[in-house]
mmCIF file of C-alpha atoms in Angstrom:
data_model
loop_
_atom_site.group_PDB
_atom_site.id
_atom_site.type_symbol
_atom_site.label_atom_id
_atom_site.label_comp_id
_atom_site.label_asym_id
_atom_site.label_seq_id
_atom_site.Cartn_x
_atom_site.Cartn_y
_atom_site.Cartn_z
ATOM 1 C CA MET A 85 128.968 112.784 93.211
ATOM 2 C CA GLU A 86 128.462 114.988 96.211
ATOM 3 C CA GLU A 87 127.440 113.700 99.656
ATOM 4 C CA ILE A 88 124.460 115.854 100.622
ATOM 5 C CA ILE A 89 124.091 114.034 104.024
ATOM 6 C CA LYS A 90 126.789 111.841 105.681
ATOM 7 C CA VAL A 91 125.997 110.186 109.063
ATOM 8 C CA GLU A 92 128.801 108.272 110.902
ATOM 9 C CA ASN A 93 128.483 106.336 114.215
ATOM 10 C CA LEU A 94 125.197 108.251 115.273
ATOM 11 C CA GLN A 95 124.026 107.679 118.691
ATOM 12 C CA LYS A 96 120.968 108.705 120.583
ATOM 13 C CA SER A 97 119.467 107.986 123.977
ATOM 14 C CA PHE A 98 116.058 108.932 125.694
ATOM 15 C CA SER A 99 115.938 108.208 129.584
ATOM 16 C CA GLY A 100 118.844 106.054 129.173
ATOM 17 C CA ILE A 101 117.566 103.749 126.235
ATOM 18 C CA LYS A 102 119.261 103.777 123.196
ATOM 19 C CA ILE A 103 117.250 104.628 120.336
ATOM 20 C CA LEU A 104 120.060 105.047 117.665
ATOM 21 C CA LYS A 105 123.006 102.871 118.002
ATOM 22 C CA ASP A 106 125.843 103.409 115.752
ATOM 23 C CA ILE A 107 123.937 104.553 112.495
ATOM 24 C CA ASN A 108 126.080 105.190 109.202
ATOM 25 C CA PHE A 109 124.951 106.084 105.941
ATOM 26 C CA SER A 110 124.956 108.738 103.242
ATOM 27 C CA VAL A 111 122.602 110.425 100.974
ATOM 28 C CA HIS A 112 124.130 111.561 97.432
ATOM 29 C CA GLN A 113 122.787 114.799 95.526
ATOM 30 C CA GLY A 114 119.850 113.980 93.358
ATOM 31 C CA LYS A 115 119.256 110.600 94.880
ATOM 32 C CA VAL A 116 116.497 109.184 97.289
ATOM 33 C CA LEU A 117 117.062 107.190 100.333
ATOM 34 C CA SER A 118 114.248 105.302 101.857
ATOM 35 C CA VAL A 119 114.262 104.169 105.333
ATOM 36 C CA ILE A 120 111.776 101.412 106.578
ATOM 37 C CA GLY A 121 111.513 99.404 109.561
ATOM 38 C CA PRO A 122 108.851 98.657 112.659
ATOM 39 C CA SER A 123 107.503 101.530 114.753
ATOM 40 C CA GLY A 124 110.012 102.275 117.526
ATOM 41 C CA SER A 125 113.142 101.406 115.336
ATOM 42 C CA GLY A 126 114.523 104.932 115.405
ATOM 43 C CA LYS A 127 113.421 106.142 111.852
ATOM 44 C CA SER A 128 111.909 109.220 112.939
ATOM 45 C CA THR A 129 114.624 110.071 115.412
ATOM 46 C CA LEU A 130 117.169 109.910 112.987
ATOM 47 C CA LEU A 131 115.669 112.306 110.687
ATOM 48 C CA ARG A 132 115.023 114.490 113.706
ATOM 49 C CA CYS A 133 118.666 114.288 114.605
ATOM 50 C CA ILE A 134 119.464 115.346 110.921
ATOM 51 C CA SER A 135 117.089 118.511 110.981
ATOM 52 C CA GLN A 136 118.383 119.617 114.381
ATOM 53 C CA LEU A 137 115.047 118.910 116.282
ATOM 54 C CA GLU A 138 116.953 116.441 118.603
ATOM 55 C CA THR A 139 120.518 116.467 119.849
ATOM 56 C CA VAL A 140 122.810 113.394 119.263
ATOM 57 C CA ASP A 141 124.728 111.914 122.159
ATOM 58 C CA GLY A 142 127.586 110.621 119.981
ATOM 59 C CA GLY A 143 128.628 110.526 116.221
ATOM 60 C CA SER A 144 128.932 112.797 113.371
ATOM 61 C CA ILE A 145 126.479 114.491 110.811
ATOM 62 C CA THR A 146 127.602 116.279 107.815
ATOM 63 C CA VAL A 147 125.031 117.993 105.611
ATOM 64 C CA CYS A 148 125.954 119.734 102.389
ATOM 65 C CA GLY A 149 130.034 119.485 103.384
ATOM 66 C CA LYS A 150 129.366 121.466 106.504
ATOM 67 C CA GLU A 151 129.897 119.638 109.693
ATOM 68 C CA MET A 152 126.978 120.040 112.000
ATOM 69 C CA VAL A 153 128.265 117.604 114.772
ATOM 70 C CA LYS A 154 131.491 115.742 114.992
ATOM 71 C CA ASN A 155 132.168 113.183 117.317
ATOM 72 C CA GLY A 156 129.039 114.564 119.476
ATOM 73 C CA VAL A 157 130.245 118.116 119.581
ATOM 74 C CA TYR A 158 128.018 120.684 117.622
ATOM 75 C CA ALA A 159 129.465 123.384 115.453
ATOM 76 C CA PRO A 160 128.932 127.056 116.534
ATOM 77 C CA LYS A 161 125.197 128.419 116.559
ATOM 78 C CA PRO A 162 125.871 130.598 113.463
ATOM 79 C CA LEU A 163 126.966 127.685 111.309
ATOM 80 C CA LEU A 164 123.929 125.197 112.785
ATOM 81 C CA HIS A 165 121.665 127.907 111.432
ATOM 82 C CA GLU A 166 123.062 127.882 108.158
ATOM 83 C CA ILE A 167 122.954 124.107 108.132
ATOM 84 C CA SER A 168 119.606 124.156 109.161
ATOM 85 C CA LEU A 169 118.489 126.212 105.947
ATOM 86 C CA LYS A 170 120.023 123.230 103.672
ATOM 87 C CA SER A 171 117.220 120.773 104.736
ATOM 88 C CA GLY A 172 113.493 120.859 104.896
ATOM 89 C CA MET A 173 111.401 118.809 107.012
ATOM 90 C CA VAL A 174 107.986 117.401 106.089
ATOM 91 C CA PHE A 175 106.217 116.012 109.070
ATOM 92 C CA GLN A 176 103.459 112.950 109.313
ATOM 93 C CA ASN A 177 101.191 115.512 111.045
ATOM 94 C CA PHE A 178 101.569 118.342 108.921
ATOM 95 C CA ASN A 179 102.596 120.986 111.564
ATOM 96 C CA LEU A 180 100.818 123.749 109.837
ATOM 97 C CA PHE A 181 99.747 127.032 111.777
ATOM 98 C CA PRO A 182 96.377 126.353 112.268
ATOM 99 C CA HIS A 183 95.419 130.188 112.701
ATOM 100 C CA TYR A 184 97.265 131.237 109.558
ATOM 101 C CA SER A 185 95.603 130.752 105.889
ATOM 102 C CA VAL A 186 97.201 128.465 103.560
ATOM 103 C CA LEU A 187 99.106 131.463 101.989
ATOM 104 C CA LYS A 188 100.449 132.816 105.306
ATOM 105 C CA ASN A 189 101.732 129.416 105.907
ATOM 106 C CA VAL A 190 104.075 129.469 102.994
ATOM 107 C CA ILE A 191 105.032 132.914 102.815
ATOM 108 C CA ASP A 192 105.968 133.462 106.408
ATOM 109 C CA PRO A 193 108.783 131.115 106.674
ATOM 110 C CA GLN A 194 110.312 132.946 103.486
ATOM 111 C CA ILE A 195 109.902 136.337 105.154
ATOM 112 C CA CYS A 196 111.110 135.314 108.593
ATOM 113 C CA VAL A 197 113.799 133.035 107.743
ATOM 114 C CA LEU A 198 115.115 134.074 104.169
ATOM 115 C CA LYS A 199 114.167 137.882 104.719
ATOM 116 C CA LYS A 200 112.237 138.036 101.400
ATOM 117 C CA SER A 201 109.811 140.802 100.882
ATOM 118 C CA ARG A 202 106.402 140.039 101.302
ATOM 119 C CA GLU A 203 105.713 140.684 97.334
ATOM 120 C CA GLU A 204 108.607 138.036 96.587
ATOM 121 C CA ALA A 205 107.474 135.821 99.092
ATOM 122 C CA VAL A 206 103.898 135.670 97.826
ATOM 123 C CA GLU A 207 104.704 135.241 94.200
ATOM 124 C CA ASN A 208 106.916 132.393 95.070
ATOM 125 C CA ALA A 209 104.414 130.871 97.150
ATOM 126 C CA MET A 210 101.608 131.094 94.674
ATOM 127 C CA LYS A 211 103.995 129.310 92.402
ATOM 128 C CA LEU A 212 104.449 126.328 94.662
ATOM 129 C CA LEU A 213 100.755 126.172 95.509
ATOM 130 C CA SER A 214 99.901 126.217 91.931
ATOM 131 C CA ARG A 215 102.337 123.309 91.610
ATOM 132 C CA MET A 216 100.503 121.521 94.504
ATOM 133 C CA GLY A 217 97.485 122.084 92.854
ATOM 134 C CA LEU A 218 96.217 124.215 95.550
ATOM 135 C CA GLU A 219 96.283 128.055 94.174
ATOM 136 C CA ASN A 220 92.625 128.096 94.785
ATOM 137 C CA LYS A 221 92.970 127.145 98.411
ATOM 138 C CA ALA A 222 95.407 130.119 99.182
ATOM 139 C CA ASP A 223 92.934 131.901 101.525
ATOM 140 C CA ASN A 224 91.795 128.714 103.085
ATOM 141 C CA TYR A 225 92.674 127.768 106.625
ATOM 142 C CA PRO A 226 94.025 124.188 107.520
ATOM 143 C CA CYS A 227 90.594 122.987 109.115
ATOM 144 C CA GLU A 228 89.123 123.753 105.670
ATOM 145 C CA LEU A 229 91.506 121.156 103.955
ATOM 146 C CA SER A 230 91.620 117.559 103.431
ATOM 147 C CA GLY A 231 94.783 115.511 104.997
ATOM 148 C CA GLY A 232 96.122 115.443 101.522
ATOM 149 C CA GLN A 233 95.744 119.159 100.959
ATOM 150 C CA LYS A 234 97.381 119.855 104.535
ATOM 151 C CA GLN A 235 100.454 117.581 103.262
ATOM 152 C CA ARG A 236 100.995 119.013 99.923
ATOM 153 C CA VAL A 237 100.807 122.810 101.770
ATOM 154 C CA SER A 238 103.450 121.447 104.135
ATOM 155 C CA ILE A 239 105.443 120.243 101.275
ATOM 156 C CA ALA A 240 104.838 123.459 99.494
ATOM 157 C CA ARG A 241 106.010 125.128 102.835
ATOM 158 C CA ALA A 242 109.322 123.205 102.910
ATOM 159 C CA LEU A 243 110.339 123.898 99.248
ATOM 160 C CA ALA A 244 109.737 127.876 99.683
ATOM 161 C CA LEU A 245 112.947 127.959 101.874
ATOM 162 C CA LYS A 246 115.033 126.106 98.741
ATOM 163 C CA PRO A 247 116.566 123.554 100.852
ATOM 164 C CA GLU A 248 119.056 121.191 99.008
ATOM 165 C CA VAL A 249 117.546 117.989 100.667
ATOM 166 C CA LEU A 250 113.943 117.358 101.897
ATOM 167 C CA LEU A 251 113.365 114.901 104.624
ATOM 168 C CA PHE A 252 109.781 113.128 104.875
ATOM 169 C CA ASP A 253 108.866 111.748 108.367
ATOM 170 C CA GLU A 254 106.058 109.031 107.120
ATOM 171 C CA PRO A 255 104.321 111.591 105.097
ATOM 172 C CA THR A 256 101.293 109.535 104.479
ATOM 173 C CA SER A 257 100.737 107.853 107.771
ATOM 174 C CA ALA A 258 97.924 110.299 109.175
ATOM 175 C CA LEU A 259 96.072 110.204 105.649
ATOM 176 C CA ASP A 260 93.208 108.087 104.782
ATOM 177 C CA PRO A 261 94.251 105.441 102.271
ATOM 178 C CA GLU A 262 92.790 107.226 99.178
ATOM 179 C CA LEU A 263 94.573 110.270 99.786
ATOM 180 C CA THR A 264 97.957 108.654 100.194
ATOM 181 C CA GLY A 265 98.172 108.387 96.343
ATOM 182 C CA GLU A 266 98.441 112.152 95.824
ATOM 183 C CA ILE A 267 101.244 112.712 98.244
ATOM 184 C CA LEU A 268 103.115 109.792 96.727
ATOM 185 C CA ALA A 269 102.725 111.273 93.311
ATOM 186 C CA VAL A 270 104.119 114.635 94.526
ATOM 187 C CA ILE A 271 107.205 113.112 96.155
ATOM 188 C CA LYS A 272 107.684 110.915 92.693
ATOM 189 C CA ASP A 273 107.604 114.293 90.531
ATOM 190 C CA LEU A 274 110.357 115.672 93.159
ATOM 191 C CA ALA A 275 112.626 112.745 92.688
ATOM 192 C CA ALA A 276 112.111 112.867 88.707
ATOM 193 C CA GLU A 277 113.429 116.582 89.381
ATOM 194 C CA LYS A 278 116.330 115.019 90.961
ATOM 195 C CA MET A 279 115.454 116.654 94.508
ATOM 196 C CA THR A 280 117.639 114.963 97.440
ATOM 197 C CA MET A 281 115.188 113.428 99.444
ATOM 198 C CA ALA A 282 115.235 111.031 102.758
ATOM 199 C CA VAL A 283 112.096 109.351 103.105
ATOM 200 C CA VAL A 284 110.791 107.265 106.295
ATOM 201 C CA THR A 285 108.016 105.347 104.928
ATOM 202 C CA HIS A 286 105.810 102.270 105.420
ATOM 203 C CA GLU A 287 104.763 102.070 101.456
ATOM 204 C CA MET A 288 107.025 99.466 100.769
ATOM 205 C CA ALA A 289 106.001 99.413 97.153
ATOM 206 C CA PHE A 290 106.325 103.098 96.784
ATOM 207 C CA ALA A 291 109.872 102.790 98.428
ATOM 208 C CA ARG A 292 110.997 100.364 96.264
ATOM 209 C CA ASP A 293 109.819 102.416 93.000
ATOM 210 C CA ILE A 294 111.270 105.693 94.066
ATOM 211 C CA SER A 295 114.660 105.059 95.976
ATOM 212 C CA ASP A 296 118.093 104.830 94.738
ATOM 213 C CA TYR A 297 118.978 103.270 98.371
ATOM 214 C CA LEU A 298 117.235 101.693 100.967
ATOM 215 C CA VAL A 299 117.926 100.868 104.753
ATOM 216 C CA PHE A 300 115.836 98.520 107.170
ATOM 217 C CA MET A 301 116.119 99.743 110.674
ATOM 218 C CA ASP A 302 115.231 97.704 113.820
ATOM 219 C CA GLY A 303 115.972 98.173 117.328
ATOM 220 C CA GLY A 304 118.231 101.180 116.556
ATOM 221 C CA LEU A 305 120.295 99.666 113.854
ATOM 222 C CA ILE A 306 120.443 99.517 110.349
ATOM 223 C CA VAL A 307 119.959 95.831 110.112
ATOM 224 C CA GLU A 308 119.992 95.740 106.206
ATOM 225 C CA GLU A 309 120.757 98.072 103.431
ATOM 226 C CA GLY A 310 121.136 98.127 99.433
ATOM 227 C CA LYS A 311 119.208 98.498 96.290
ATOM 228 C CA PRO A 312 115.581 98.664 97.095
ATOM 229 C CA GLU A 313 114.695 95.909 94.730
ATOM 230 C CA GLN A 314 117.553 93.830 96.403
ATOM 231 C CA VAL A 315 116.150 94.482 100.069
ATOM 232 C CA ILE A 316 112.413 94.160 99.551
ATOM 233 C CA ASN A 317 112.248 91.438 96.987
ATOM 234 C CA ASN A 318 115.162 89.544 98.139
ATOM 235 C CA PRO A 319 116.179 90.277 101.827
ATOM 236 C CA GLN A 320 118.888 88.375 103.336
ATOM 237 C CA ASN A 321 118.457 89.137 106.916
ATOM 238 C CA GLU A 322 116.027 86.998 108.859
ATOM 239 C CA ARG A 323 114.583 90.086 110.769
ATOM 240 C CA THR A 324 113.853 91.969 107.163
ATOM 241 C CA LYS A 325 112.066 89.008 105.784
ATOM 242 C CA ALA A 326 109.807 88.716 108.784
ATOM 243 C CA PHE A 327 108.981 92.415 108.534
ATOM 244 C CA LEU A 328 108.305 92.482 104.998
ATOM 245 C CA SER A 329 106.411 89.261 104.986
ATOM 246 C CA ARG A 330 103.663 91.537 106.380
ATOM 247 C CA PHE A 331 103.379 93.866 102.961
ATOM 248 C CA HIS A 332 102.276 93.278 99.767
ATOM 249 C CA CYS A 333 104.933 94.875 97.470
ATOM 250 C CA SER A 334 103.736 94.004 93.854
#
């Protein structure tokens, strides 16, 4: 099975403080990787490195068989742009343009990045908004939406660029508890359709149920990894046990 993402010996520091220390993992086509761990463990930084929002200090990242960075040296800009289109990022704080309507938030990336005609972009956007249950919100602005609706718009926007893999950075952390379920349901539907995904989450039961593989990070390291049922229900590392003891994962 094809490796969609492969990370080897990844290192990243901010102001001399090592945030990622020799990270290694891969995500295979059609599979879901969940990344769990305490705040400050490097989870979000890891996704930002894969999506080229941060530059790495060392190590290698391969996306869809193309080397984005090898031993700390980045590929030429044209190839980096090509690779950037292979992944879509869904942020915890939505990152929608507040002065754009819902529809414009979803069509503009298609026109600007994929060079689609406006007619084609609108047709695709409306299909995606309908899929998210938001076809009647196309003319609304982000300030008129609930947090769950905003996150569904951001997922539609990411899907509009037809990525090979979706990266979710704590997609429910900014939501009220009653809105969390609707976003988790969308991600479950994508998993059922065999969308390749890497999900940073604090929802332990969700991570266990949706993931094919799970890694627990702490202090910039992968402390434990394996099948989600194994890691969450029967952790072997004492640090993993201490972290999971704070969650009810039934």
